[in-house]
Amino acid sequence: MADTTPVVRPPLRVQLRRRRWLGWLLFAVTWLAGAAHAQTPTEDLARLHARARTLDIAHSRAWLGLLHMRSGGPSEVRGQDFFLSADGQHDPQAELDATLASWFAPVPPLSLPNAPTELTTQDDVDDNGRVRPSSMHPICRFPARAMYLTEQLDMSGVTLPSIRCPRAERFFARVGARSVTLVFSGYHLSAPASAFGHTFLRLNKRLDAGQGKELELLDQAVDFAADVDTGNPLVYALKGMTGAFPGVFHVLPYYYKVREYNDFESRDLWEFDLDIAPDRVGLLVAHIWELGWSYAPYYYASGNCAYHILALLDAVVPRLALTEKLSWPVLPVHAVQQVAAAQGLVRGVRFRPSTRRQFENRIADLSGTEQAAVADLARDPSATLSQFAPPRQAAVLDASADLVDLRNARELIFEPHHPVHVLRRTLLERRAELAIPSPDLPDVLPENERVDAAHKTRRLGIAGAFDGGAGVMLDARINMHDWADSPTGYPQLGRIEFLAVRAGWMSQPNRLVIDRADLLHVATLLPVDRFRMKPSWQFRVGADQRMDRVCAGCILGTAQISGGLTLATSARAFAGYVMTDVFLQAGPHAAALWPWVPVGLQAGGLAGIRWELHNRAVLTASVALRYAANQMRGWVTAWDTKLRWRWTDTVSLGLEGVGADAAWRSSCSAYWY
C-alpha cells in the first residue's frame, strides 16, 4: 500500500524542515515529549490508534520497511530488543500499536529532562559493556519510528511526557551526516569471504561529498557483516550458507574501511554518491541507531551486506523498492547495479585506487633501471642513486616508499617496533633532502573498469555444436564471470563461476553430452614481476563428461587444483600462464587407482593464454598434459579455446572448441546476460 501523508502539519515543523536534519530530529523528539498533559494518556493514545488505523499505517511500505518485513513475511531482524510487542516480529499492526502505547510509558531516570548526560549506574550496561535498551525511553530507542509516525499522523492535541535522549543525541552529533555514499570494495579472490566484493555506506558530514579525500576519511561508515566465531573454512562456509552467523551493523570511521580494503588488501573502492534528501538522511541515521541492539541472520548468498544495505535504503526511501528487484543469489555487484538503475539516485561516481594501483601508477613512467633501483631501496634504504638526476631520484624514492607501504601495511600500523619503520623513515628522510615536490598521481576514473557497467552475473546461452555430427548445446550460469566474458567491472585476470552448466544433445553419437557442470570454479592470474612473486592458481569442483581415452563418455565428479606462474603485458591485455595441475575424478565409471576405490587421479601441467583483442573481444586458450595414475596408465591431453565478442551490454557471441586426446567438439554460441 502506498505511503499516506499527514492530515495536518504543525506550523513549527514547516519552518524546521528548512534546517539541517539533526536539528529537525532533535526537535521532533523533544516536541513529541512536550508539555504536561492536557488530556489523559488513554485519550491521546486512543486518538493516535484511530488515526493510524484510518490511514492503515501498519501496512504501508514505509512502516514495513522500518520493521524489515518483506512480502508479507516476518521481520528479517531478530532479537527482542527490536520489538515492543511480543508478536512484533510477525504482526506489523501489533508492533505499531505497541510503539504508540510506548510513547506514554514511564520515563526511565536517564531520560528525565534534568538527568546527567553520561551513564551513572551499572544497571545501564550489560555484562559486555553494551547499553541496555531498557535504560532508555522507547522514543529514544526508536527515533526513526517516531520521525515517521509524526510525519504521517496528526499530532495536534496530543502531548507526551518530557524526556531527553542523551545517548541518541551523542550518536547523531558524532555521525553528523548530511549525505550518503554507497561504497563498493573490489573483488579479493584470495579470501573466500571477500571473493565477491563488499558493499557498505558512508555517511558524509558534507552535503556535497567529494570535496577532498582527506576530509572523507573523517566520515562514518555503516557496515553489515557476519559476527564470525570460527576460522575453519568448512565450518565458515556451512554457517554462512545456513544463516548460523548473526549479522550486525557496525558504525565506524571511514578511514578504518580504507585501511582494511585500500591498504591491507589492495582493493579499489568505488564510491556512488546518492541523491537522498537531508531529512531522509536523518531518518537513515536514526534507523541505524535502532538496529544497534539487534541482528539479522547472515546468509552468504542472500542475507548479506548487499541485501541489508539496500534494505536500509528502502526503509528510508520506500519508493526505491531496491530489495524487491533482487533474486538469489544476491551479490555486492547486484547492489551497485540496482542503485545505478534507480532513476536519479546516483548523482556522482568516484574512484579511490588501492595502494597497489597507486604504486603501479607511480612506476609506470620509470625506466627498467629506475625500477630496479626502487626494488633495491625497498631492501636497503642507503642504496646509491647518484646515477640519476635529482628529479628522477625523487621519483624513485617516492615509488620505493610506496612499495614499502604496500608490502608492510599491517606491520606499519600494528607493530610500532618492527624494523620496517626504520626503513621507511630513512627513505622519507632521503626524499625530504631533495626538496622537490612530488607530482600528483592521476585522479582518473577508469571508465573501462566501472563496476556499475559490468555485465549481469546470470547467463543463458545456446550453441550449435559439431563433432562429426550436429547438435545443440545449452548453457546456464547462476553467476558470475569467466575469463572470456567482457572484463568491464570485474577482475581483469580473475574468474569466479558458481553453478555453471553446459550440456546438449549430439546426433553422433545420439546421446546427451555434458561439457561441464561446475559447482564452483575460481581462478586468478597474478602476473609476476620484480615487485611481486605470487603464484597464480585455479580451483574447480563439479562434474563433466570425459572425452579422453581413460574414460571416454563417462560422467564423473571432478576436482581440479592448479598453481603456477603468469606473465603479462603492462596493461594486462595479454597474459600467459603455466601451472602444475592435479585432476581428481570420482564415480562408478572412473578408471580407479584400485578396483575397490572409484577415484581416478591425473597429474601434469597446464598452459594457456588470455588475450583482450579489443575492449569487447577476448580470446582464451589452454592445453593440458596429464599422466593418468590409475588402471589405464598413460598420458592424456585436453584443450579448450574460446573467442567471445560482447555485441551489446546484454548479448555476446562466441566460438568455442574443446577436446581431449583424439576427440573434439566445436560450437558457435550466443549468450544472454
JSON list of C-alpha atoms in Angstrom, two decimals, residues 10 55 113 128 132 138 169 180 236 241 262 271 292 365 475 483 530 572 574 585 646:
[
{"chain": "A", "resi": 10, "resn": "PRO", "atom": "CA", "xyz": [2.25, 21.66, 12.78]},
{"chain": "A", "resi": 55, "resn": "LEU", "atom": "CA", "xyz": [-4.58, 5.55, 7.27]},
{"chain": "A", "resi": 113, "resn": "PRO", "atom": "CA", "xyz": [14.94, 16.24, 31.41]},
{"chain": "A", "resi": 128, "resn": "ASN", "atom": "CA", "xyz": [29.52, -6.98, 27.67]},
{"chain": "A", "resi": 132, "resn": "ARG", "atom": "CA", "xyz": [20.74, -1.78, 27.92]},
{"chain": "A", "resi": 138, "resn": "PRO", "atom": "CA", "xyz": [11.10, 3.88, 23.73]},
{"chain": "A", "resi": 169, "resn": "GLU", "atom": "CA", "xyz": [21.93, 12.83, 20.71]},
{"chain": "A", "resi": 180, "resn": "VAL", "atom": "CA", "xyz": [25.11, 9.27, 1.80]},
{"chain": "A", "resi": 236, "resn": "TYR", "atom": "CA", "xyz": [32.57, -20.91, 7.96]},
{"chain": "A", "resi": 241, "resn": "MET", "atom": "CA", "xyz": [25.14, -20.69, 3.82]},
{"chain": "A", "resi": 262, "resn": "ASN", "atom": "CA", "xyz": [42.68, 0.02, 0.12]},
{"chain": "A", "resi": 271, "resn": "GLU", "atom": "CA", "xyz": [32.02, 5.46, -4.40]},
{"chain": "A", "resi": 292, "resn": "GLY", "atom": "CA", "xyz": [22.23, -1.25, 17.06]},
{"chain": "A", "resi": 365, "resn": "ASP", "atom": "CA", "xyz": [56.90, 6.17, -16.11]},
{"chain": "A", "resi": 475, "resn": "ASP", "atom": "CA", "xyz": [24.44, -23.00, -21.31]},
{"chain": "A", "resi": 483, "resn": "TRP", "atom": "CA", "xyz": [38.00, -15.19, -18.49]},
{"chain": "A", "resi": 530, "resn": "ARG", "atom": "CA", "xyz": [60.37, -7.76, -9.80]},
{"chain": "A", "resi": 572, "resn": "ARG", "atom": "CA", "xyz": [47.49, -6.97, -18.78]},
{"chain": "A", "resi": 574, "resn": "PHE", "atom": "CA", "xyz": [47.78, -10.29, -22.80]},
{"chain": "A", "resi": 585, "resn": "GLN", "atom": "CA", "xyz": [37.76, -37.98, -10.89]},
{"chain": "A", "resi": 646, "resn": "ARG", "atom": "CA", "xyz": [30.44, -8.55, -26.47]}
]
